[in-house]
mmCIF file of C-alpha atoms in Angstrom:
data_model
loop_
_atom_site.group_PDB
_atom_site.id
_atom_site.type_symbol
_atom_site.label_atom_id
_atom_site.label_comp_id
_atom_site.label_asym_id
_atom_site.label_seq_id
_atom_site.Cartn_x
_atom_site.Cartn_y
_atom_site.Cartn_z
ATOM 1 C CA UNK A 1 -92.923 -57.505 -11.615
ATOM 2 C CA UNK A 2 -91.171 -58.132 -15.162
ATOM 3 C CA UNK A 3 -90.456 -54.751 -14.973
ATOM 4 C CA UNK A 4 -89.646 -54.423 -11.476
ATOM 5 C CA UNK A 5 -86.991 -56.775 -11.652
ATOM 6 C CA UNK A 6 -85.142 -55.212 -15.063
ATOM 7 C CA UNK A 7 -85.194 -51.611 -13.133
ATOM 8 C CA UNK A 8 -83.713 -53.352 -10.445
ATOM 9 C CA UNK A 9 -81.212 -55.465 -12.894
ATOM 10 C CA UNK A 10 -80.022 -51.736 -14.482
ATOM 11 C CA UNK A 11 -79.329 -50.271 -11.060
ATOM 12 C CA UNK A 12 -77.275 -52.894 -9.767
ATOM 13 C CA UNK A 13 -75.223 -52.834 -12.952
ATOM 14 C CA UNK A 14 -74.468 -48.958 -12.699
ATOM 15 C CA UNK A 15 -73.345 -49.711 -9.279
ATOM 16 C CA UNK A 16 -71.339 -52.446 -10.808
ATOM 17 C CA UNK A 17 -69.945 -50.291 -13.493
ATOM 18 C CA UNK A 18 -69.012 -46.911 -11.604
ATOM 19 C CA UNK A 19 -66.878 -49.506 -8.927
ATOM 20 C CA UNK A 20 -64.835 -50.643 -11.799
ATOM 21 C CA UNK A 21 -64.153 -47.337 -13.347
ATOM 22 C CA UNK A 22 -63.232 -46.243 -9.692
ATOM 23 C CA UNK A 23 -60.955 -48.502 -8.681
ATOM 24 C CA UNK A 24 -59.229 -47.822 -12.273
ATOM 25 C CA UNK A 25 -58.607 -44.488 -11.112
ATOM 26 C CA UNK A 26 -57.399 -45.543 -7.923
ATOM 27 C CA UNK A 27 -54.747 -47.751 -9.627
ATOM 28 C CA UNK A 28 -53.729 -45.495 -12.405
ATOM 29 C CA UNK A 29 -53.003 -43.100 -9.251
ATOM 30 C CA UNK A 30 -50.955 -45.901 -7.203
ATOM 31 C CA UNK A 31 -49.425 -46.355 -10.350
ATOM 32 C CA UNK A 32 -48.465 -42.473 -10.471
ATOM 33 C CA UNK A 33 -47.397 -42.287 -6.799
ATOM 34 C CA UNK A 34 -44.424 -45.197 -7.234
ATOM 35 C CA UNK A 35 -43.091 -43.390 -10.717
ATOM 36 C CA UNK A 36 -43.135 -39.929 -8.343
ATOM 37 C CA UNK A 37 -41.363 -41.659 -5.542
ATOM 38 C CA UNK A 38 -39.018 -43.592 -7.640
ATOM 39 C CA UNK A 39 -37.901 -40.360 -9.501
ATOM 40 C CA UNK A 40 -37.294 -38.474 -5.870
ATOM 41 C CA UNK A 41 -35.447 -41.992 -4.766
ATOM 42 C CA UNK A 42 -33.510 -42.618 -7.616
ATOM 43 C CA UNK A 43 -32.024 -38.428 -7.944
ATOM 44 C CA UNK A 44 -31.267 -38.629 -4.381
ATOM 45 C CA UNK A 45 -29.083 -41.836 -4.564
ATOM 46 C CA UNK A 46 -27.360 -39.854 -8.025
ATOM 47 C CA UNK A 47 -26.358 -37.007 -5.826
ATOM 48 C CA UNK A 48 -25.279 -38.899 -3.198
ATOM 49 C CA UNK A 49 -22.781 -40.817 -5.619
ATOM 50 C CA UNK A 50 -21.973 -37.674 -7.431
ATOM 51 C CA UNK A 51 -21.095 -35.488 -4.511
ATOM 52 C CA UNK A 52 -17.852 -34.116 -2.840
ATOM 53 C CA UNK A 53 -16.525 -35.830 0.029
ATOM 54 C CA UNK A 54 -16.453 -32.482 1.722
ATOM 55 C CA UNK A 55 -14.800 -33.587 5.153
ATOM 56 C CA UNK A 56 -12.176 -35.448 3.233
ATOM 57 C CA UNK A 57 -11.242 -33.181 0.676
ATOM 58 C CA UNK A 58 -11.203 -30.189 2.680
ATOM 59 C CA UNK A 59 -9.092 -31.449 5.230
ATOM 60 C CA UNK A 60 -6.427 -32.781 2.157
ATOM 61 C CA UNK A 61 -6.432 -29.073 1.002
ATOM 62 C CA UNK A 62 -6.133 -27.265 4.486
ATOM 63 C CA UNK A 63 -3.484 -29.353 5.239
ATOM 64 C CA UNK A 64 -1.705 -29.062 1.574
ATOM 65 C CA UNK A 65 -2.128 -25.408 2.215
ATOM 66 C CA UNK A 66 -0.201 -25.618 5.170
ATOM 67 C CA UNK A 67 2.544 -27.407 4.332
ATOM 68 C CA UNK A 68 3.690 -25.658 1.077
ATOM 69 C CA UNK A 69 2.032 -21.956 2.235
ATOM 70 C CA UNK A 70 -0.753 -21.756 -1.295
ATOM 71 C CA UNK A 71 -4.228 -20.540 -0.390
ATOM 72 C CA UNK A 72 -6.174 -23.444 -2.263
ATOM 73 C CA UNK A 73 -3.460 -26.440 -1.826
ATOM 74 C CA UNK A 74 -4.916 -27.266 -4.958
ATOM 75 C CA UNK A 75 -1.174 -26.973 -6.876
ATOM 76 C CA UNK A 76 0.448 -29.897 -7.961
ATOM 77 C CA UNK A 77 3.630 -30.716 -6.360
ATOM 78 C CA UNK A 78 6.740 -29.237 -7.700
ATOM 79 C CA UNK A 79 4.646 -26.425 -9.661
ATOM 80 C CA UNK A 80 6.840 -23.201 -9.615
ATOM 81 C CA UNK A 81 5.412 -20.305 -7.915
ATOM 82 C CA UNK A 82 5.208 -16.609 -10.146
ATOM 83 C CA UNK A 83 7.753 -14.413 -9.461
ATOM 84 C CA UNK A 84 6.699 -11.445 -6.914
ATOM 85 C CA UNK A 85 6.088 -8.492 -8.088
ATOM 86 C CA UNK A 86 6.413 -5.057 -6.727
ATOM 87 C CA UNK A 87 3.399 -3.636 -4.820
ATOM 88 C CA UNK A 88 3.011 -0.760 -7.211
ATOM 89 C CA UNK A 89 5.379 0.668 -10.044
ATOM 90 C CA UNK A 90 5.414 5.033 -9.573
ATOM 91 C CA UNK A 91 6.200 7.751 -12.139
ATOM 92 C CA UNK A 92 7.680 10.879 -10.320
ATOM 93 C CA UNK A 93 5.158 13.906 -11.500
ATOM 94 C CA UNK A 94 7.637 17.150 -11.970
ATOM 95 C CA UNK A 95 7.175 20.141 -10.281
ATOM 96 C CA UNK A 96 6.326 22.298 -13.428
ATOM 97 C CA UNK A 97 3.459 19.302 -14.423
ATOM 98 C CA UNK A 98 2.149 19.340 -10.311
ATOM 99 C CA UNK A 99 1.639 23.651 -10.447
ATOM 100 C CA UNK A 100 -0.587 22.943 -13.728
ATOM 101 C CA UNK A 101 -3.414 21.378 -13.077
ATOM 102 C CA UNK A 102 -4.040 21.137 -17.120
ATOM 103 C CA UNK A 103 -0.772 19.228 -17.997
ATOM 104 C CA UNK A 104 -2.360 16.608 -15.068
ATOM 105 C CA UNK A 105 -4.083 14.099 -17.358
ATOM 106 C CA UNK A 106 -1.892 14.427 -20.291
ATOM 107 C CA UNK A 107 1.000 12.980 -17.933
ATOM 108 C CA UNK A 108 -1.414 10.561 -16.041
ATOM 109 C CA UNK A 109 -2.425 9.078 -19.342
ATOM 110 C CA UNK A 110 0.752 8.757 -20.396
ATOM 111 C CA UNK A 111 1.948 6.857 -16.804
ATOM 112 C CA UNK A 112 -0.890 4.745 -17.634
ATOM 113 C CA UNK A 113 0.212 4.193 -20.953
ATOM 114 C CA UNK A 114 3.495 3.387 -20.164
ATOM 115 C CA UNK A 115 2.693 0.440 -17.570
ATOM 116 C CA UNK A 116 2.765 2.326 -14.208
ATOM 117 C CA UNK A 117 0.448 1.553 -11.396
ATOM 118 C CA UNK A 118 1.101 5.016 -9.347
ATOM 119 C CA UNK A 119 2.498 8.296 -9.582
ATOM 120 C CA UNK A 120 4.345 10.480 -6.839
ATOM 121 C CA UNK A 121 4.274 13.874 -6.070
ATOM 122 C CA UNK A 122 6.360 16.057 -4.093
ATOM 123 C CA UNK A 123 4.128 17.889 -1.575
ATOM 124 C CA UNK A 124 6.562 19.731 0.346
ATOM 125 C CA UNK A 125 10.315 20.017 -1.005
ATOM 126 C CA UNK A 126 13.821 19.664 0.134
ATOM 127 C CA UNK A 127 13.736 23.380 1.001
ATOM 128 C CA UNK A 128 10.512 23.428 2.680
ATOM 129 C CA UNK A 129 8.437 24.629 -0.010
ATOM 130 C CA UNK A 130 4.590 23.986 0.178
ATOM 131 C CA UNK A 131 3.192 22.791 -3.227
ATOM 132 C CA UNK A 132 -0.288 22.257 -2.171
ATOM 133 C CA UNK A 133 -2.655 24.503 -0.434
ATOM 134 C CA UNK A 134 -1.603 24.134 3.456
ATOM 135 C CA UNK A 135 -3.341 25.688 6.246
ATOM 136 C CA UNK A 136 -0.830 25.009 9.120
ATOM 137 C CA UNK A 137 -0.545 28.357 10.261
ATOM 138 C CA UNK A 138 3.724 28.066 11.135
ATOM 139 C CA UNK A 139 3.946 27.577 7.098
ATOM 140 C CA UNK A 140 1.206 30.110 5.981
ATOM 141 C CA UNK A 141 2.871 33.126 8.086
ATOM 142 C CA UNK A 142 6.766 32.201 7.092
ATOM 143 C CA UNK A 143 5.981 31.716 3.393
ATOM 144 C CA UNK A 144 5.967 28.393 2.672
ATOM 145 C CA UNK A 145 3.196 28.187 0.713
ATOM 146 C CA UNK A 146 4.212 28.624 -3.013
ATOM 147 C CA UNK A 147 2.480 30.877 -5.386
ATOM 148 C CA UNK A 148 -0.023 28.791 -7.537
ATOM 149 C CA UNK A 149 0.267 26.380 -4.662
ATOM 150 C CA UNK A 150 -2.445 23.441 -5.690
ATOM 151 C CA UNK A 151 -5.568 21.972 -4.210
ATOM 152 C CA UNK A 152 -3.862 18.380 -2.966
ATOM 153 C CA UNK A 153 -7.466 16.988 -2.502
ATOM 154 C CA UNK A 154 -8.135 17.784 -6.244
ATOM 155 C CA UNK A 155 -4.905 16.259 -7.364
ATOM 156 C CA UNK A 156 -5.282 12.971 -5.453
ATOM 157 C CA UNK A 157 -8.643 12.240 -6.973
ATOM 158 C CA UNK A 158 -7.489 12.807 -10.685
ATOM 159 C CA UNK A 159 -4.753 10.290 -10.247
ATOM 160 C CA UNK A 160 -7.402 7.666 -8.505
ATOM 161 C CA UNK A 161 -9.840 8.576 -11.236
ATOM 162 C CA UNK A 162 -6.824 7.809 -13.770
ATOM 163 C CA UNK A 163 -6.674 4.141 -12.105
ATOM 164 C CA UNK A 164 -3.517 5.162 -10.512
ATOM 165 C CA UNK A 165 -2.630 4.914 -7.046
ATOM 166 C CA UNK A 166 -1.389 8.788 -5.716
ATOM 167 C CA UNK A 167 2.039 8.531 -3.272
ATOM 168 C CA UNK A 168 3.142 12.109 -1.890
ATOM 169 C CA UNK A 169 6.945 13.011 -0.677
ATOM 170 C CA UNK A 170 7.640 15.227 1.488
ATOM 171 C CA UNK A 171 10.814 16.547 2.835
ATOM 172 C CA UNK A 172 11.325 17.063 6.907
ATOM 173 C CA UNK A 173 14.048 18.665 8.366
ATOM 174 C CA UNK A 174 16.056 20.744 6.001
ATOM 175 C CA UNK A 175 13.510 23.459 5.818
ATOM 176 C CA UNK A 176 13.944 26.981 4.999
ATOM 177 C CA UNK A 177 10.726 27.970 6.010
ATOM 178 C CA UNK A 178 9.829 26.297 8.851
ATOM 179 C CA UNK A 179 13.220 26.962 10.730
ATOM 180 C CA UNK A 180 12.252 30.668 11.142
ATOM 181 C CA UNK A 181 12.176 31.339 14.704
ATOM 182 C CA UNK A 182 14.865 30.323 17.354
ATOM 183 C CA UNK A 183 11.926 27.648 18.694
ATOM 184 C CA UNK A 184 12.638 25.042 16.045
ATOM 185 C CA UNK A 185 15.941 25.431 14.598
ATOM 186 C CA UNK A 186 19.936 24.792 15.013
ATOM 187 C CA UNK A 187 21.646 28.038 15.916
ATOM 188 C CA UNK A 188 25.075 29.057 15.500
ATOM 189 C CA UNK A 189 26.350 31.330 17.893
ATOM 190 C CA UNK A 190 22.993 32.670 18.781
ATOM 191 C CA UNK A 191 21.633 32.992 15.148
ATOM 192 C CA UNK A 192 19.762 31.117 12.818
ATOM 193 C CA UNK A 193 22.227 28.544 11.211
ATOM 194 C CA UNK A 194 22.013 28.438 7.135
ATOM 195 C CA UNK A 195 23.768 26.145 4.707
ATOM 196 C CA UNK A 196 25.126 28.128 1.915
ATOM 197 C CA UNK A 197 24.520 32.044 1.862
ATOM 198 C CA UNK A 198 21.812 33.537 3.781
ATOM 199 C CA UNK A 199 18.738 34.179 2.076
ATOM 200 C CA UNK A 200 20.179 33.185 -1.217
ATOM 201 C CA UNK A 201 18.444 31.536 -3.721
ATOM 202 C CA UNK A 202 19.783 28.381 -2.819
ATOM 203 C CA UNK A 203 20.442 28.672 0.811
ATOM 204 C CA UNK A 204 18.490 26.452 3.426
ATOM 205 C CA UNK A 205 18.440 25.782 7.129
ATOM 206 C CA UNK A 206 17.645 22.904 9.481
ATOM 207 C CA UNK A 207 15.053 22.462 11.394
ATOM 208 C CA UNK A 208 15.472 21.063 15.295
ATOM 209 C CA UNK A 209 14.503 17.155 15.611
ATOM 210 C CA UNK A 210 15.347 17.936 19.081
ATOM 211 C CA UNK A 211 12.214 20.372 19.279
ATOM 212 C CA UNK A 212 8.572 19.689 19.737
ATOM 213 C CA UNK A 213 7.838 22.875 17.416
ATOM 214 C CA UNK A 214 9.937 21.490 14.676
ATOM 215 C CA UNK A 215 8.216 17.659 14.811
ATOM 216 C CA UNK A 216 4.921 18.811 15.433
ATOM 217 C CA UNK A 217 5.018 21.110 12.345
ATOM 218 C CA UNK A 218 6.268 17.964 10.226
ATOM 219 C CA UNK A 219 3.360 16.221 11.802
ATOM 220 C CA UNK A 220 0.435 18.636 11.029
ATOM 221 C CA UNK A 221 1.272 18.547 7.701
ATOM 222 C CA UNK A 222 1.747 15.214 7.044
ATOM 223 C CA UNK A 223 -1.843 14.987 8.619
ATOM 224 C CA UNK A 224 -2.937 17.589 5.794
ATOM 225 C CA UNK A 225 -1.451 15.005 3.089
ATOM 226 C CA UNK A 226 -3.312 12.161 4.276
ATOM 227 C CA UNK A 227 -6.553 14.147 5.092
ATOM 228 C CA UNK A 228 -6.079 15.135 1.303
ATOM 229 C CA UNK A 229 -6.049 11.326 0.289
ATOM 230 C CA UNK A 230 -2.390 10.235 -0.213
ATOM 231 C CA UNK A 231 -2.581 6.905 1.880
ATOM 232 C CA UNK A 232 1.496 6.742 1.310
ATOM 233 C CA UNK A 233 3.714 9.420 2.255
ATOM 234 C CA UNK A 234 7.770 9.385 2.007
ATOM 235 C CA UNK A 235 9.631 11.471 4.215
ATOM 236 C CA UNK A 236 12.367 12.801 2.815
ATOM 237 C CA UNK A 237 15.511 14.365 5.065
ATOM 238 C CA UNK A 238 14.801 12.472 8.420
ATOM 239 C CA UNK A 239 18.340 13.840 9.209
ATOM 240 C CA UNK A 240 20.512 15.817 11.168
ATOM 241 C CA UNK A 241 23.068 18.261 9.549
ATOM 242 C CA UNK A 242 26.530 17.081 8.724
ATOM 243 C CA UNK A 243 29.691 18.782 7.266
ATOM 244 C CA UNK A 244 30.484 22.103 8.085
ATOM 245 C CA UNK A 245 26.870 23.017 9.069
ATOM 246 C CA UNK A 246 27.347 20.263 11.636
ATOM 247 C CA UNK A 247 30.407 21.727 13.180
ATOM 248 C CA UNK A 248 29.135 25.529 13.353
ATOM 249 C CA UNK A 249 25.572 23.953 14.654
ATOM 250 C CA UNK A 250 24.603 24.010 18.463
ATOM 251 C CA UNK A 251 23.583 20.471 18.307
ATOM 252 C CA UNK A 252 22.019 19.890 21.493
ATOM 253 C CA UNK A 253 20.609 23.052 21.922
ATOM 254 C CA UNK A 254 17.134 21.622 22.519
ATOM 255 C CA UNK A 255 18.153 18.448 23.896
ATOM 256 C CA UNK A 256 16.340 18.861 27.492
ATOM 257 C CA UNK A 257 16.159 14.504 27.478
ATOM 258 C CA UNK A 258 19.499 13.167 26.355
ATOM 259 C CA UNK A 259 18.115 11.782 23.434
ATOM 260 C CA UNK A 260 20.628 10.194 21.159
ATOM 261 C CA UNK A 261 20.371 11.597 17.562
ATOM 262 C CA UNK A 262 19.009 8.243 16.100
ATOM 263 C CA UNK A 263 16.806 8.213 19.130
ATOM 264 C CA UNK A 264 15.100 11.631 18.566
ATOM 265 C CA UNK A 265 14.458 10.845 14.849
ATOM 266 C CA UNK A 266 13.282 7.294 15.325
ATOM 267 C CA UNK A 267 10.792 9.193 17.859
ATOM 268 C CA UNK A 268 9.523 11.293 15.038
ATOM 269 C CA UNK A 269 9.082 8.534 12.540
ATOM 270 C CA UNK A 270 6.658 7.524 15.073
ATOM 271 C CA UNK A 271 4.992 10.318 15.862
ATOM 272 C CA UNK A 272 4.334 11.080 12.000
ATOM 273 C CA UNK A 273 3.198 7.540 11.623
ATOM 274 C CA UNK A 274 0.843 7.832 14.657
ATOM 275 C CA UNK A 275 -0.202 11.301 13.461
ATOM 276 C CA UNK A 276 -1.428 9.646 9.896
ATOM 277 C CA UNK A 277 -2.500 6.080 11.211
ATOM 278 C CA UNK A 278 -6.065 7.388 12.138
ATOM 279 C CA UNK A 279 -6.575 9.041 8.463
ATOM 280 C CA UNK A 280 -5.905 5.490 6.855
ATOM 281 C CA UNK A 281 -2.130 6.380 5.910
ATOM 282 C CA UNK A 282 1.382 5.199 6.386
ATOM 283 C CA UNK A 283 4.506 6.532 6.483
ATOM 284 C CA UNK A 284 7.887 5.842 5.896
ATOM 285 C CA UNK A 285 11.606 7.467 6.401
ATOM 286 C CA UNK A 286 13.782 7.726 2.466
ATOM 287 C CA UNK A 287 17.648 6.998 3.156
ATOM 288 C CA UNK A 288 20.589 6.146 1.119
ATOM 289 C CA UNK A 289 20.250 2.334 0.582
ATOM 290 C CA UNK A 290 23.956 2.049 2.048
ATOM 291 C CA UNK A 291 23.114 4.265 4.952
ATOM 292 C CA UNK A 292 20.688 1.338 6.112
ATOM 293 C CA UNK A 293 24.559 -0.359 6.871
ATOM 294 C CA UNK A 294 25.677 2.367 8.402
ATOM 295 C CA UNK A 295 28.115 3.787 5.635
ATOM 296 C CA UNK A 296 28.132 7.506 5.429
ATOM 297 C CA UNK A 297 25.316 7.520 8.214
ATOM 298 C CA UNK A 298 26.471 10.277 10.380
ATOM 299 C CA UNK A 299 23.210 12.517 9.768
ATOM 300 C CA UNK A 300 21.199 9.699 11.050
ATOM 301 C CA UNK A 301 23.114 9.507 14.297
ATOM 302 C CA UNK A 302 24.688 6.703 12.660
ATOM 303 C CA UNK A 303 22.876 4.088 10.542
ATOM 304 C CA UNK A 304 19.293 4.687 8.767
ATOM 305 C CA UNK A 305 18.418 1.302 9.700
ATOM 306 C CA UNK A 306 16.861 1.803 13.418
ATOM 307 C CA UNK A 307 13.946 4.937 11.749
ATOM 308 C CA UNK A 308 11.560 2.392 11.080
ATOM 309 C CA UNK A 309 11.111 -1.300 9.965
ATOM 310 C CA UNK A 310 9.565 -0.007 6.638
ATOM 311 C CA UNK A 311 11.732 2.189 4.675
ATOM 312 C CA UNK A 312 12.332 3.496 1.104
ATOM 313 C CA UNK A 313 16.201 3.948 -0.418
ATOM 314 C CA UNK A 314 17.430 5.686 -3.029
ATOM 315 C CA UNK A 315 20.632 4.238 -4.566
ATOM 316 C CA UNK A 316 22.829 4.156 -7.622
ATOM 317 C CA UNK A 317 22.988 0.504 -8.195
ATOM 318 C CA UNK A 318 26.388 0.592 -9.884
ATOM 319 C CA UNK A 319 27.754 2.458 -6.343
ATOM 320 C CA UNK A 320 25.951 -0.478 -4.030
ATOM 321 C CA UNK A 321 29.589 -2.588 -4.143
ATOM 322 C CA UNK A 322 30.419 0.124 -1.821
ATOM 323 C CA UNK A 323 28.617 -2.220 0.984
ATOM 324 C CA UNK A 324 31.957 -4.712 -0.194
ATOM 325 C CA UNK A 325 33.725 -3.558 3.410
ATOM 326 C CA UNK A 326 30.688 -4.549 5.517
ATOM 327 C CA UNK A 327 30.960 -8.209 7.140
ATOM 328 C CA UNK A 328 28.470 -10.527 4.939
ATOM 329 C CA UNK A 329 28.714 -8.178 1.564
ATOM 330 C CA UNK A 330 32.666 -8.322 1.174
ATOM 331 C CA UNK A 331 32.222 -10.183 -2.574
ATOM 332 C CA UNK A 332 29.249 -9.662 -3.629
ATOM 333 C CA UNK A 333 27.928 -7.658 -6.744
ATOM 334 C CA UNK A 334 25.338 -5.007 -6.896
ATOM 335 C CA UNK A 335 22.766 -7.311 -7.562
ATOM 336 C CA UNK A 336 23.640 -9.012 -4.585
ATOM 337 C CA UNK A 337 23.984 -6.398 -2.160
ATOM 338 C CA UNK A 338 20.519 -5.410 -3.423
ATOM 339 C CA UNK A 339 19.175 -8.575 -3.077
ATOM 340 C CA UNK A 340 20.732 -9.369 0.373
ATOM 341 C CA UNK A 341 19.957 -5.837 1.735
ATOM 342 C CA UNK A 342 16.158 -5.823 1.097
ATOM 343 C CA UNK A 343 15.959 -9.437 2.548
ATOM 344 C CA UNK A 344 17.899 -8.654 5.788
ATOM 345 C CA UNK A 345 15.337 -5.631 5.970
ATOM 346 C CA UNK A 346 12.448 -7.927 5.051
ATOM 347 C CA UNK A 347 13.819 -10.889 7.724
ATOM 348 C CA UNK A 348 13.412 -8.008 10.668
ATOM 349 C CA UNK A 349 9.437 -7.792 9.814
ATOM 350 C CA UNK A 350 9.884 -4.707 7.498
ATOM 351 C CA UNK A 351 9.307 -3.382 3.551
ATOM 352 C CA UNK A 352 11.389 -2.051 1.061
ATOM 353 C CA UNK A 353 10.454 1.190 -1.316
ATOM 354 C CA UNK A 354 13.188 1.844 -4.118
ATOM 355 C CA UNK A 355 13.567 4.756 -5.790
ATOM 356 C CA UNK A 356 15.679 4.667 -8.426
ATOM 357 C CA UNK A 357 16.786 6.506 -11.947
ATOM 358 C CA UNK A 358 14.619 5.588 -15.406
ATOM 359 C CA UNK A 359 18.138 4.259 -16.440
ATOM 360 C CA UNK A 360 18.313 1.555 -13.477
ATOM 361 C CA UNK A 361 14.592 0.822 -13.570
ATOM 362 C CA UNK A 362 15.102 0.207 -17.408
ATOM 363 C CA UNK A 363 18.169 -2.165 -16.923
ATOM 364 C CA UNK A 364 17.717 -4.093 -13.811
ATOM 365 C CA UNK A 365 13.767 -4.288 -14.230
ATOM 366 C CA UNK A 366 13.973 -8.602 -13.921
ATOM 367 C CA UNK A 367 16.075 -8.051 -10.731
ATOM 368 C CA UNK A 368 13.696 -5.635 -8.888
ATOM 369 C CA UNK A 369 10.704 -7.928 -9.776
ATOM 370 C CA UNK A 370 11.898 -10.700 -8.129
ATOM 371 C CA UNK A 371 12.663 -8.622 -4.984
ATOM 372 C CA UNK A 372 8.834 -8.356 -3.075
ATOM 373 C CA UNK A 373 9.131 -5.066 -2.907
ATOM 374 C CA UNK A 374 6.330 -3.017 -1.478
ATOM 375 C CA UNK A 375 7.460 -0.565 -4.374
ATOM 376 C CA UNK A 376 9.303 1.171 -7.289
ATOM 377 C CA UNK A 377 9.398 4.735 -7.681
ATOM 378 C CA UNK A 378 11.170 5.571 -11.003
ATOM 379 C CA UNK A 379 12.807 9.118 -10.647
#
């Protein structure tokens, strides 16, 4: 029984001995759980301290961005803005560079070089020359096309591969080529009216704005242009003639509406600007800055300034005190005709392009910087 009993004395004390080590466990696990959960607590309570107070601080900033017009409101108050700079800076390609496709990089690495952001080319001239290959059949039959003409596609991606951005020019009415043919061109007594002597080397004749032929002809190839990538085109010679080519010309010839002369061309701005819209271009009329005043505006039926609300000018900046006998300009300098002429073109909803000579760009560099211009094309 002795022995009975110490059997039963050993079992009871194994049961005894696996509780305790069991409830150990259990413990040492309770214990394990609280650490775990105070860890989760105690980071969640840290990154509620630490965090943003979103609502608060967004609404600050929207409304900071409001009042003073900055994106992020996050500028402290009085902080001067930058000064605006142009939307691009051009270098004018010449003609001899643009009909040799091996002189292209050399010159596009130099433009690069030299600061620029862009580089123009003139696509059609202000004789009606075709430098790149054209298809519209009007220029391909009356010789347009030059010899060694170029492939405008090819010539546009070299300048985008050379991290510049490609603007073409191309000039509209005064056209030797396109004129050929009664159906788009000023006559004179029944034939074709030339500036200059006929056929001569540097003769040239007008085409119609008055005619359909004559606008749709400008269209098409501004449409070639744009299809070739230039997503900026400046048309040149959105004008009428004047002088003695005026006088001998049978202006309204083609005038079957009544259209005024500002009228018709303003129409054709349009209809170039429609024609490109689609291929992800723009265009825009070039006029003497003054012209946009109406001073020596008679080819534009008058003043330059109703074409379109985004134009380019050319100017000689030491000539622009020749604004001094408009109302508003009578004592200013050039710097401040400049300055008040692209803002009164601005405050009507439109952009300014200048195009001026290396010698202007050079000295009034500080000036045009500070003017928000959508451009500077450096002749």
């Amino acid at each position: 029984m002795a022995q009975k009993g110490r059997k039963v004395y050993r079992s009871k004390s194994r049961r005894r001995s696996s509780g305790r080590v069991g409830k150990k466990i259990i413990f040492v696990l309770f214990i394990l759980c609280i650490i775990a959960l105070a860890y989760v607590a105690t980071g969640w309570i840290f990154s509620m301290i630490n965090a943003p107070d979103t609502g608060e601080t967004t609404s600050s900033q929207t409304s900071s961005a409001l009042e003073d017009g900055t994106v992020s409101g996050g500028e402290e108050e009085g902080a001067v803005a930058p000064a605006a700079q142009p939307g691009y800076t051009a270098l004018s390609m010449p003609q001899n560079i643009l009909l040799d496709p091996t002189q292209w990089q050399g010159f596009l690495d130099s433009a690069k070089a030299q600061g620029y952001t862009a580089v123009t080319v003139t696509l059609k001239d202000g004789q009606g020359s075709l430098y790149y290959n054209s298809g519209v059949t009007r220029a391909v039959n009356n010789g347009a096309v030059v010899t060694g003409a170029v492939n405008a596609a090819q010539l546009c991606q070299t300048i985008e591969a050379s991290g510049l951005t490609p603007i073409a020019r191309m000039g509209c009415f005064v056209d030797r080529y396109g004129s050929i043919g009664s159906d788009a061109t000023f006559t004179s007594g029944g034939a074709r009216l030339w500036q200059g002597t006929p056929n001569g080397e540097n003769a040239f004749a007008y085409l119609d704005p008055y005619t359909d032929v004559a606008r749709t002809y400008l269209v098409q190839i501004a449409q070639e242009i744009a299809t070739a990538g230039f997503h900026t085109i400046l048309l040149d010679d959105v004008a009428f003639p004047t002088g003695n080519v005026f006088t001998s010309a049978v202006i309204n010839q083609h005038n079957t509406t009544g259209a005024t002369q500002a009228a018709i061309l303003t129409q054709f701005v349009q209809e170039v600007q429609n024609g490109v819209a689609s291929l992800n271009a723009t265009a825009m009329p070039v006029g003497d800055a003054l012209s946009y005043l109406g001073i020596n505006a008679s080819q534009y039926g008058g003043t330059f300034a109703g074409l379109s609300s985004n134009v380019a000018f050319t100017m000689d900046f030491a000539s622009l005190t020749g604004a001094n006998g408009v109302a508003g300009y009578e004592t200013l300098d050039s710097a401040g005709v400049l300055t008040q002429l692209v803002g009164q073109v601005q405050a009507a909803g439109g952009n300014v392009t200048l195009l001026v000579s290396a010698a202007d760009y050079a000295a009034q560099q500080a000036l045009f910087t500070g003017l928000n211009l959508s451009g500077i094309i450096v002749l």
